[in-house]
Amino acid sequence: MKKRLLSVAAASFFGMMLNAQQIKFEEYDLPNGLHVILHQDNSAPVVTTGVMYHVGAKDEAAGRTGFAHFFEHLLFEGTPNIKRGEWMKIVSSNGGQNNANTTNDRTYYYETFPSNNEQLGLWMEAERMRHAVINQIGVDTQREVVKEEKRLSMDNRPYGNLFTAILNNMFTNSQYHWSTIGSMEDLNAAKLEEFQNFYKKYYIPNNATLVVAGDIKPEQTKKWIQEYYGGIPKGTAVTRNYTKDAPITQEKVVTYTDANIQLPAYIYGYRTLSNTERDSKVLEMLSAYLSGGKSSVLYKKLVDQDKKALQVSANPIAFEKDGVFAFFAIPMGPTPETDLRKVIDEEIKKVQTTLISEEDYQKLQNQFENQFVNANSSIQGIAASLATNHVLMGDTHLINKEIDIYRSITRQDLQNAAKKYLNSNQRVIINYLPEKK
């Protein structure tokens, strides 16, 4: 009874928090196609200016992978008005911070300044969009930076290529076949003209969303946006041709080796669906039930009780056009792969045949409400959420409505998703093994 009261109290608390934190914003388009989102929050004297370009690894061509991530670095090289090497200095000397990140589906650049430097952030991102300098010295410099990043984060790091192994084997024909960092051979082979053409094709106002969030005066912000962005020419509309892989109908076993590991890892991957589909949210919740924390069923069974695994997780990976649900396990000592698979399959079967308990279901609901609140607890987080919801989800209003999707998910939905997507004939087993010396 006490646990039940605590659950009700937690749900009521999060409900009040969510009702109090409705994110207000306005959005509009400039004639050149740039989508603008403004969010006013005068509670702290900071402003985040972000630009999300609808270009990621899946927009690259086979044989020329890694371009989108490469541009994450290259577009800090400067412009005719910002000298090479000066970008970071300008930001830091004006009390700001900045960064960029790339996924398979989009690239995001942002600066956060004290609000008295809002105009500077808007000007800098307009400079990047209008006329970034793409020359040979910048390409050569950033190519070496990316090579070093790949060595540090992937090639010389234990399990560093695990995600690459998942993509390579879960997608065979589609553009999700490669990782965002791409191939160094492809980047080495690319000519300067190819980088310049990539910039002209994708880094255009009608393929971008500008978000300005924080301590702003909207009418003044709109004037600056018109001044800096209104005259940037509209580019040729981007056409996208996504190649869909055939469904997996028969279990497949593959091997991938890593010279930096001593213990094997085993991945059980199931192809799922796009992050725009409701079922992608159902799978997120199912993942949390199976492996979200030390009280989850797989952790308790494989790590705590049976001592068969050092680590286990169930990971939903949802892209704009496709998705994967991947179980990952590192065995304890000489535990054979078949023992790990047996336990994972047993837990899948339980979910497919028996509804999870009401207590576990309420715990999931509380967990996702908490995550939703935390995601929008900072100006930077709000800016990123607004841009992502517009660019990838097609609905900026999800920043307030997405929690309603999670709230609507039932125990039956969890069971149905397990039945639909997590069948042994629909998976690829990846044996991620130490490379023999």
Tab-separated table of C-alpha atoms in Angstrom:
chain	number	residue	atom	x	y	z
A	1	MET	CA	0.000	0.000	0.000
A	2	LYS	CA	2.892	2.316	0.864
A	3	LYS	CA	4.519	1.714	-2.550
A	4	ARG	CA	1.221	2.425	-4.266
A	5	LEU	CA	0.860	5.742	-2.421
A	6	LEU	CA	4.411	6.704	-3.361
A	7	SER	CA	3.691	5.931	-7.019
A	8	VAL	CA	0.557	8.054	-6.968
A	9	ALA	CA	2.447	10.885	-5.266
A	10	ALA	CA	5.259	10.690	-7.823
A	11	ALA	CA	2.803	10.733	-10.718
A	12	SER	CA	1.009	13.742	-9.248
A	13	PHE	CA	4.286	15.603	-8.738
A	14	PHE	CA	5.443	15.028	-12.315
A	15	GLY	CA	2.010	15.963	-13.591
A	16	MET	CA	2.245	19.337	-11.845
A	17	MET	CA	5.789	19.831	-13.147
A	18	LEU	CA	4.725	19.119	-16.721
A	19	ASN	CA	1.732	21.414	-16.575
A	20	ALA	CA	3.965	24.181	-15.243
A	21	GLN	CA	6.639	23.780	-17.882
A	22	GLN	CA	4.740	24.126	-21.150
A	23	ILE	CA	7.303	25.461	-23.611
A	24	LYS	CA	5.932	28.476	-25.474
A	25	PHE	CA	7.395	29.292	-28.869
A	26	GLU	CA	6.571	30.807	-32.227
A	27	GLU	CA	7.775	29.686	-35.624
A	28	TYR	CA	7.731	31.084	-39.127
A	29	ASP	CA	9.528	30.837	-42.472
A	30	LEU	CA	11.607	33.405	-44.279
A	31	PRO	CA	11.026	33.755	-48.049
A	32	ASN	CA	14.306	31.877	-48.674
A	33	GLY	CA	12.915	28.828	-46.864
A	34	LEU	CA	14.735	29.180	-43.547
A	35	HIS	CA	12.509	27.916	-40.738
A	36	VAL	CA	12.729	30.044	-37.583
A	37	ILE	CA	11.717	29.028	-34.050
A	38	LEU	CA	11.772	31.540	-31.173
A	39	HIS	CA	11.415	30.694	-27.490
A	40	GLN	CA	11.425	33.508	-24.926
A	41	ASP	CA	12.560	32.768	-21.376
A	42	ASN	CA	13.774	35.810	-19.452
A	43	SER	CA	14.529	33.930	-16.233
A	44	ALA	CA	18.291	33.898	-16.899
A	45	PRO	CA	20.411	36.287	-19.017
A	46	VAL	CA	21.517	33.743	-21.634
A	47	VAL	CA	20.568	33.033	-25.245
A	48	THR	CA	21.214	29.913	-27.314
A	49	THR	CA	21.358	30.328	-31.084
A	50	GLY	CA	21.302	27.015	-32.947
A	51	VAL	CA	21.069	25.971	-36.568
A	52	MET	CA	20.102	22.420	-37.483
A	53	TYR	CA	20.816	21.361	-41.049
A	54	HIS	CA	18.838	18.428	-42.383
A	55	VAL	CA	21.931	16.519	-43.463
A	56	GLY	CA	23.572	13.531	-41.824
A	57	ALA	CA	25.438	10.391	-42.708
A	58	LYS	CA	22.480	8.882	-44.558
A	59	ASP	CA	22.581	11.771	-47.056
A	60	GLU	CA	26.054	10.773	-48.227
A	61	ALA	CA	26.838	8.597	-51.211
A	62	ALA	CA	28.510	5.207	-50.953
A	63	GLY	CA	32.191	5.794	-51.622
A	64	ARG	CA	32.016	9.295	-50.130
A	65	THR	CA	31.018	8.604	-46.531
A	66	GLY	CA	31.868	10.809	-43.569
A	67	PHE	CA	31.089	14.141	-45.261
A	68	ALA	CA	28.394	15.370	-42.832
A	69	HIS	CA	30.566	14.719	-39.788
A	70	PHE	CA	33.564	16.208	-41.596
A	71	PHE	CA	31.611	19.426	-42.082
A	72	GLU	CA	30.904	19.535	-38.354
A	73	HIS	CA	34.639	20.326	-38.116
A	74	LEU	CA	35.175	22.099	-41.420
A	75	LEU	CA	32.580	24.812	-40.833
A	76	PHE	CA	34.594	26.198	-37.924
A	77	GLU	CA	37.415	27.089	-40.321
A	78	GLY	CA	36.026	30.580	-40.833
A	79	THR	CA	34.374	32.935	-43.316
A	80	PRO	CA	35.486	36.051	-45.217
A	81	ASN	CA	34.667	38.006	-42.030
A	82	ILE	CA	35.923	35.501	-39.438
A	83	LYS	CA	39.583	34.652	-39.919
A	84	ARG	CA	40.778	31.072	-39.810
A	85	GLY	CA	41.293	29.986	-36.197
A	86	GLU	CA	39.258	32.876	-34.778
A	87	TRP	CA	35.839	31.240	-34.336
A	88	MET	CA	36.448	29.765	-30.881
A	89	LYS	CA	38.347	32.856	-29.739
A	90	ILE	CA	35.426	35.132	-30.622
A	91	VAL	CA	32.993	32.932	-28.721
A	92	SER	CA	35.086	32.531	-25.578
A	93	SER	CA	36.201	36.170	-25.440
A	94	ASN	CA	32.542	37.213	-25.441
A	95	GLY	CA	31.574	34.938	-22.563
A	96	GLY	CA	30.050	32.213	-24.716
A	97	GLN	CA	30.351	28.525	-25.439
A	98	ASN	CA	29.685	26.606	-28.630
A	99	ASN	CA	29.654	23.154	-30.090
A	100	ALA	CA	28.342	21.005	-32.923
A	101	ASN	CA	27.265	17.397	-33.367
A	102	THR	CA	26.285	15.098	-36.192
A	103	THR	CA	24.026	12.057	-36.422
A	104	ASN	CA	22.929	9.855	-39.281
A	105	ASP	CA	20.104	12.323	-39.989
A	106	ARG	CA	21.131	15.898	-39.104
A	107	THR	CA	23.943	18.279	-38.096
A	108	TYR	CA	23.507	20.848	-35.329
A	109	TYR	CA	25.625	23.918	-34.536
A	110	TYR	CA	24.983	26.223	-31.593
A	111	GLU	CA	26.359	29.068	-29.476
A	112	THR	CA	25.209	30.109	-26.024
A	113	PHE	CA	26.046	33.698	-25.082
A	114	PRO	CA	25.098	36.133	-22.349
A	115	SER	CA	21.953	37.756	-23.694
A	116	ASN	CA	23.729	41.046	-24.424
A	117	ASN	CA	25.633	39.111	-27.143
A	118	GLU	CA	22.575	37.542	-28.788
A	119	GLN	CA	23.254	39.543	-31.950
A	120	LEU	CA	26.768	38.124	-32.173
A	121	GLY	CA	25.482	34.535	-32.124
A	122	LEU	CA	22.973	35.302	-34.870
A	123	TRP	CA	25.636	36.960	-37.001
A	124	MET	CA	28.119	34.088	-36.609
A	125	GLU	CA	25.630	31.404	-37.660
A	126	ALA	CA	24.547	33.557	-40.618
A	127	GLU	CA	28.210	33.817	-41.631
A	128	ARG	CA	28.507	30.021	-41.527
A	129	MET	CA	25.410	29.637	-43.694
A	130	ARG	CA	26.130	32.433	-46.149
A	131	HIS	CA	29.751	31.905	-47.136
A	132	ALA	CA	31.850	29.473	-45.102
A	133	VAL	CA	35.383	29.192	-46.479
A	134	ILE	CA	35.933	25.724	-47.975
A	135	ASN	CA	39.535	25.600	-49.175
A	136	GLN	CA	42.325	23.053	-49.418
A	137	ILE	CA	44.151	24.087	-46.245
A	138	GLY	CA	40.957	23.706	-44.222
A	139	VAL	CA	40.155	20.331	-45.765
A	140	ASP	CA	43.687	19.032	-45.165
A	141	THR	CA	43.737	20.295	-41.575
A	142	GLN	CA	40.350	18.915	-40.601
A	143	ARG	CA	40.999	15.606	-42.337
A	144	GLU	CA	43.849	15.022	-39.890
A	145	VAL	CA	41.631	16.094	-36.967
A	146	VAL	CA	38.951	13.591	-37.999
A	147	LYS	CA	41.522	10.813	-38.432
A	148	GLU	CA	42.770	11.419	-34.910
A	149	GLU	CA	39.199	11.476	-33.578
A	150	LYS	CA	38.503	8.141	-35.269
A	151	ARG	CA	41.641	6.621	-33.794
A	152	LEU	CA	40.864	7.855	-30.267
A	153	SER	CA	37.129	7.217	-30.138
A	154	MET	CA	36.851	4.110	-32.297
A	155	ASP	CA	39.883	2.299	-33.698
A	156	ASN	CA	42.047	2.329	-30.540
A	157	ARG	CA	39.237	2.102	-28.012
A	158	PRO	CA	37.827	-1.163	-26.640
A	159	TYR	CA	34.472	-1.887	-28.319
A	160	GLY	CA	34.905	1.391	-30.226
A	161	ASN	CA	33.574	-0.053	-33.478
A	162	LEU	CA	30.632	-1.869	-31.949
A	163	PHE	CA	28.063	0.585	-33.303
A	164	THR	CA	29.715	0.381	-36.722
A	165	ALA	CA	29.373	-3.403	-36.574
A	166	ILE	CA	25.652	-3.008	-35.847
A	167	LEU	CA	25.088	-0.621	-38.760
A	168	ASN	CA	27.210	-2.635	-41.204
A	169	ASN	CA	25.261	-5.807	-40.511
A	170	MET	CA	21.736	-4.557	-39.786
A	171	PHE	CA	21.578	-2.434	-42.942
A	172	THR	CA	23.031	-3.857	-46.132
A	173	ASN	CA	21.577	-1.677	-48.887
A	174	SER	CA	20.295	1.414	-47.087
A	175	GLN	CA	22.219	4.593	-46.292
A	176	TYR	CA	22.357	3.636	-42.604
A	177	HIS	CA	24.972	1.023	-43.503
A	178	TRP	CA	27.871	3.276	-42.400
A	179	SER	CA	28.700	5.267	-39.261
A	180	THR	CA	28.687	9.055	-39.099
A	181	ILE	CA	32.474	9.305	-39.015
A	182	GLY	CA	32.561	7.372	-42.272
A	183	SER	CA	35.563	6.003	-44.064
A	184	MET	CA	38.981	7.651	-43.988
A	185	GLU	CA	39.612	6.203	-47.439
A	186	ASP	CA	36.555	8.041	-48.734
A	187	LEU	CA	37.625	11.334	-47.150
A	188	ASN	CA	41.178	10.935	-48.468
A	189	ALA	CA	39.923	10.284	-51.979
A	190	ALA	CA	37.504	13.223	-52.067
A	191	LYS	CA	38.501	16.307	-54.048
A	192	LEU	CA	38.097	19.887	-52.845
A	193	GLU	CA	35.331	20.445	-55.386
A	194	GLU	CA	33.299	17.620	-53.843
A	195	PHE	CA	33.415	19.281	-50.419
A	196	GLN	CA	32.434	22.619	-51.934
A	197	ASN	CA	29.515	21.000	-53.772
A	198	PHE	CA	28.347	19.266	-50.571
A	199	TYR	CA	28.261	22.645	-48.826
A	200	LYS	CA	26.295	24.258	-51.656
A	201	LYS	CA	23.799	21.406	-51.696
A	202	TYR	CA	22.976	21.030	-48.006
A	203	TYR	CA	24.035	24.130	-46.052
A	204	ILE	CA	21.323	26.345	-47.450
A	205	PRO	CA	18.498	28.200	-45.704
A	206	ASN	CA	15.756	25.991	-47.123
A	207	ASN	CA	17.479	22.942	-45.609
A	208	ALA	CA	17.972	24.556	-42.197
A	209	THR	CA	16.115	25.451	-39.016
A	210	LEU	CA	17.240	28.398	-36.899
A	211	VAL	CA	16.260	28.325	-33.229
A	212	VAL	CA	16.812	31.209	-30.809
A	213	ALA	CA	15.955	30.452	-27.186
A	214	GLY	CA	16.377	32.324	-23.936
A	215	ASP	CA	16.444	35.918	-22.769
A	216	ILE	CA	15.283	37.545	-25.992
A	217	LYS	CA	12.987	40.341	-27.102
A	218	PRO	CA	11.218	38.617	-30.001
A	219	GLU	CA	10.610	41.714	-32.125
A	220	GLN	CA	14.277	42.739	-31.940
A	221	THR	CA	15.372	39.154	-32.621
A	222	LYS	CA	13.167	39.033	-35.721
A	223	LYS	CA	14.775	42.233	-37.036
A	224	TRP	CA	18.269	40.779	-36.620
A	225	ILE	CA	17.190	37.528	-38.262
A	226	GLN	CA	15.825	39.401	-41.249
A	227	GLU	CA	18.992	41.496	-41.465
A	228	TYR	CA	21.443	38.596	-41.305
A	229	TYR	CA	19.537	35.725	-42.910
A	230	GLY	CA	16.945	37.320	-45.160
A	231	GLY	CA	19.426	37.998	-47.962
A	232	ILE	CA	20.984	34.521	-48.058
A	233	PRO	CA	19.922	32.984	-51.380
A	234	LYS	CA	17.583	30.026	-51.397
A	235	GLY	CA	19.280	26.856	-52.599
A	236	THR	CA	18.087	24.119	-54.899
A	237	ALA	CA	15.550	21.953	-53.078
A	238	VAL	CA	17.181	18.847	-51.603
A	239	THR	CA	15.889	15.572	-52.997
A	240	ARG	CA	16.362	12.434	-50.918
A	241	ASN	CA	16.271	8.880	-52.185
A	242	TYR	CA	16.301	6.461	-49.275
A	243	THR	CA	16.928	2.802	-50.096
A	244	LYS	CA	14.887	0.528	-47.840
A	245	ASP	CA	16.369	-2.834	-46.875
A	246	ALA	CA	14.297	-5.956	-47.333
A	247	PRO	CA	12.847	-7.297	-44.046
A	248	ILE	CA	14.949	-9.804	-42.120
A	249	THR	CA	13.066	-13.109	-42.225
A	250	GLN	CA	15.783	-15.585	-41.257
A	251	GLU	CA	18.262	-15.479	-38.380
A	252	LYS	CA	21.779	-14.605	-39.481
A	253	VAL	CA	25.061	-14.974	-37.556
A	254	VAL	CA	28.093	-12.807	-38.359
A	255	THR	CA	31.495	-12.168	-36.767
A	256	TYR	CA	33.267	-8.846	-36.228
A	257	THR	CA	36.731	-8.631	-34.613
A	258	ASP	CA	38.291	-5.949	-32.405
A	259	ALA	CA	42.026	-5.870	-31.612
A	260	ASN	CA	41.438	-3.810	-28.455
A	261	ILE	CA	39.297	-6.225	-26.441
A	262	GLN	CA	39.944	-9.307	-24.344
A	263	LEU	CA	36.344	-10.256	-23.640
A	264	PRO	CA	33.835	-10.926	-26.418
A	265	ALA	CA	30.543	-9.113	-26.754
A	266	TYR	CA	27.377	-10.437	-28.324
A	267	ILE	CA	24.740	-8.361	-30.082
A	268	TYR	CA	21.245	-9.527	-31.012
A	269	GLY	CA	19.865	-6.985	-33.448
A	270	TYR	CA	16.291	-6.650	-34.709
A	271	ARG	CA	15.295	-4.219	-37.445
A	272	THR	CA	12.468	-1.963	-36.292
A	273	LEU	CA	11.146	1.374	-37.556
A	274	SER	CA	11.499	5.153	-37.838
A	275	ASN	CA	11.482	7.476	-34.829
A	276	THR	CA	8.354	9.142	-36.228
A	277	GLU	CA	6.305	5.996	-35.561
A	278	ARG	CA	4.480	5.528	-32.266
A	279	ASP	CA	5.941	2.038	-31.902
A	280	SER	CA	9.427	3.556	-31.613
A	281	LYS	CA	8.274	5.079	-28.304
A	282	VAL	CA	6.811	1.731	-27.253
A	283	LEU	CA	10.186	0.092	-27.923
A	284	GLU	CA	11.953	2.760	-25.856
A	285	MET	CA	9.726	1.885	-22.931
A	286	LEU	CA	10.226	-1.836	-23.506
A	287	SER	CA	13.994	-1.264	-23.483
A	288	ALA	CA	13.758	0.494	-20.122
A	289	TYR	CA	11.774	-2.427	-18.702
A	290	LEU	CA	14.291	-4.994	-19.934
A	291	SER	CA	17.548	-3.245	-19.060
A	292	GLY	CA	16.983	0.241	-17.664
A	293	GLY	CA	18.998	0.169	-14.446
A	294	LYS	CA	19.930	-2.404	-11.844
A	295	SER	CA	16.309	-3.263	-11.055
A	296	SER	CA	15.564	-4.217	-14.679
A	297	VAL	CA	14.790	-7.837	-15.502
A	298	LEU	CA	17.873	-8.598	-17.601
A	299	TYR	CA	20.315	-6.943	-15.198
A	300	LYS	CA	18.837	-8.744	-12.198
A	301	LYS	CA	18.845	-12.098	-13.982
A	302	LEU	CA	22.166	-12.107	-15.885
A	303	VAL	CA	24.361	-9.834	-13.755
A	304	ASP	CA	23.027	-10.027	-10.172
A	305	GLN	CA	21.563	-13.503	-9.816
A	306	ASP	CA	23.197	-15.851	-12.318
A	307	LYS	CA	26.517	-13.952	-12.603
A	308	LYS	CA	26.642	-14.836	-16.299
A	309	ALA	CA	27.240	-11.336	-17.647
A	310	LEU	CA	29.407	-8.377	-16.765
A	311	GLN	CA	27.078	-6.093	-18.686
A	312	VAL	CA	23.764	-6.367	-20.510
A	313	SER	CA	21.520	-3.834	-22.220
A	314	ALA	CA	18.608	-3.561	-24.627
A	315	ASN	CA	19.026	-0.528	-26.861
A	316	PRO	CA	16.409	1.106	-29.111
A	317	ILE	CA	18.126	2.949	-31.978
A	318	ALA	CA	15.597	4.992	-33.942
A	319	PHE	CA	16.589	6.949	-37.039
A	320	GLU	CA	14.522	9.200	-39.269
A	321	LYS	CA	13.770	6.413	-41.753
A	322	ASP	CA	14.535	3.166	-39.953
A	323	GLY	CA	15.501	1.618	-36.639
A	324	VAL	CA	17.186	-1.190	-34.700
A	325	PHE	CA	16.524	-2.832	-31.340
A	326	ALA	CA	19.821	-4.321	-30.173
A	327	PHE	CA	20.585	-6.455	-27.128
A	328	PHE	CA	24.207	-6.252	-26.000
A	329	ALA	CA	25.962	-8.549	-23.533
A	330	ILE	CA	29.514	-9.153	-22.280
A	331	PRO	CA	29.868	-12.578	-20.650
A	332	MET	CA	31.287	-13.208	-17.207
A	333	GLY	CA	34.321	-15.491	-17.461
A	334	PRO	CA	33.824	-18.540	-19.686
A	335	THR	CA	30.023	-18.141	-19.994
A	336	PRO	CA	29.132	-19.326	-23.517
A	337	GLU	CA	27.144	-17.145	-25.869
A	338	THR	CA	24.319	-19.673	-25.911
A	339	ASP	CA	23.710	-19.166	-22.172
A	340	LEU	CA	23.326	-15.414	-22.616
A	341	ARG	CA	21.036	-15.845	-25.591
A	342	LYS	CA	18.893	-18.372	-23.717
A	343	VAL	CA	18.186	-15.939	-20.863
A	344	ILE	CA	17.531	-12.991	-23.200
A	345	ASP	CA	15.163	-15.109	-25.277
A	346	GLU	CA	13.346	-16.271	-22.137
A	347	GLU	CA	12.753	-12.675	-21.044
A	348	ILE	CA	11.552	-11.728	-24.528
A	349	LYS	CA	9.156	-14.675	-24.458
A	350	LYS	CA	7.787	-13.592	-21.062
A	351	VAL	CA	7.016	-10.119	-22.381
A	352	GLN	CA	5.423	-11.607	-25.502
A	353	THR	CA	3.116	-13.907	-23.514
A	354	THR	CA	2.472	-12.115	-20.196
A	355	LEU	CA	1.637	-8.496	-19.451
A	356	ILE	CA	4.205	-6.774	-17.230
A	357	SER	CA	3.006	-5.982	-13.714
A	358	GLU	CA	1.083	-2.809	-12.916
A	359	GLU	CA	3.878	-1.819	-10.521
A	360	ASP	CA	6.555	-2.148	-13.211
A	361	TYR	CA	4.354	-0.290	-15.667
A	362	GLN	CA	3.863	2.634	-13.257
A	363	LYS	CA	7.606	2.742	-12.616
A	364	LEU	CA	8.189	3.073	-16.369
A	365	GLN	CA	5.658	5.881	-16.623
A	366	ASN	CA	7.357	7.784	-13.774
A	367	GLN	CA	10.765	7.235	-15.343
A	368	PHE	CA	9.716	8.643	-18.718
A	369	GLU	CA	7.966	11.626	-17.165
A	370	ASN	CA	11.181	12.365	-15.271
A	371	GLN	CA	13.254	12.094	-18.459
A	372	PHE	CA	10.865	14.408	-20.272
A	373	VAL	CA	11.143	17.071	-17.571
A	374	ASN	CA	14.946	16.838	-17.464
A	375	ALA	CA	15.327	17.056	-21.252
A	376	ASN	CA	13.829	20.555	-21.207
A	377	SER	CA	15.424	21.830	-18.016
A	378	SER	CA	17.971	24.104	-19.727
A	379	ILE	CA	17.862	26.657	-22.528
A	380	GLN	CA	20.319	24.598	-24.567
A	381	GLY	CA	18.147	21.510	-24.115
A	382	ILE	CA	14.996	23.363	-25.131
A	383	ALA	CA	16.678	24.799	-28.232
A	384	ALA	CA	17.891	21.366	-29.334
A	385	SER	CA	14.478	19.773	-28.678
A	386	LEU	CA	12.635	22.427	-30.678
A	387	ALA	CA	14.956	22.035	-33.663
A	388	THR	CA	14.940	18.224	-33.532
A	389	ASN	CA	11.173	17.982	-33.304
A	390	HIS	CA	10.760	20.211	-36.345
A	391	VAL	CA	13.528	18.754	-38.530
A	392	LEU	CA	13.266	15.046	-37.794
A	393	MET	CA	9.806	14.558	-36.320
A	394	GLY	CA	7.919	17.070	-38.455
A	395	ASP	CA	6.141	18.630	-35.464
A	396	THR	CA	7.735	21.287	-33.255
A	397	HIS	CA	4.806	20.990	-30.828
A	398	LEU	CA	6.069	17.561	-29.737
A	399	ILE	CA	8.182	19.433	-27.196
A	400	ASN	CA	4.946	19.668	-25.198
A	401	LYS	CA	2.960	16.739	-26.602
A	402	GLU	CA	5.485	13.891	-26.734
A	403	ILE	CA	4.896	12.911	-23.113
A	404	ASP	CA	1.252	12.243	-24.004
A	405	ILE	CA	2.438	9.532	-26.408
A	406	TYR	CA	4.357	7.796	-23.613
A	407	ARG	CA	1.409	8.188	-21.258
A	408	SER	CA	-0.861	6.503	-23.817
A	409	ILE	CA	1.344	3.414	-24.089
A	410	THR	CA	-0.291	0.441	-22.388
A	411	ARG	CA	0.999	-2.865	-21.085
A	412	GLN	CA	-0.699	-4.481	-24.073
A	413	ASP	CA	1.254	-2.185	-26.410
A	414	LEU	CA	4.515	-3.407	-24.865
A	415	GLN	CA	3.457	-7.001	-25.378
A	416	ASN	CA	2.357	-6.359	-28.960
A	417	ALA	CA	5.661	-4.670	-29.852
A	418	ALA	CA	7.650	-7.591	-28.452
A	419	LYS	CA	5.541	-9.989	-30.518
A	420	LYS	CA	5.902	-7.905	-33.675
A	421	TYR	CA	9.585	-6.982	-33.646
A	422	LEU	CA	11.538	-9.347	-31.364
A	423	ASN	CA	11.289	-12.758	-33.024
A	424	SER	CA	14.352	-14.940	-33.539
A	425	ASN	CA	13.827	-15.225	-37.313
A	426	GLN	CA	14.017	-11.403	-37.529
A	427	ARG	CA	17.450	-10.946	-36.000
A	428	VAL	CA	21.132	-10.751	-36.751
A	429	ILE	CA	23.500	-12.185	-34.146
A	430	ILE	CA	26.831	-10.373	-34.137
A	431	ASN	CA	29.708	-12.146	-32.408
A	432	TYR	CA	32.021	-9.223	-31.546
A	433	LEU	CA	35.229	-11.052	-30.777
A	434	PRO	CA	38.825	-10.314	-29.754
A	435	GLU	CA	41.127	-10.283	-32.749
A	436	LYS	CA	43.533	-13.208	-32.614
A	437	LYS	CA	47.123	-12.021	-32.235
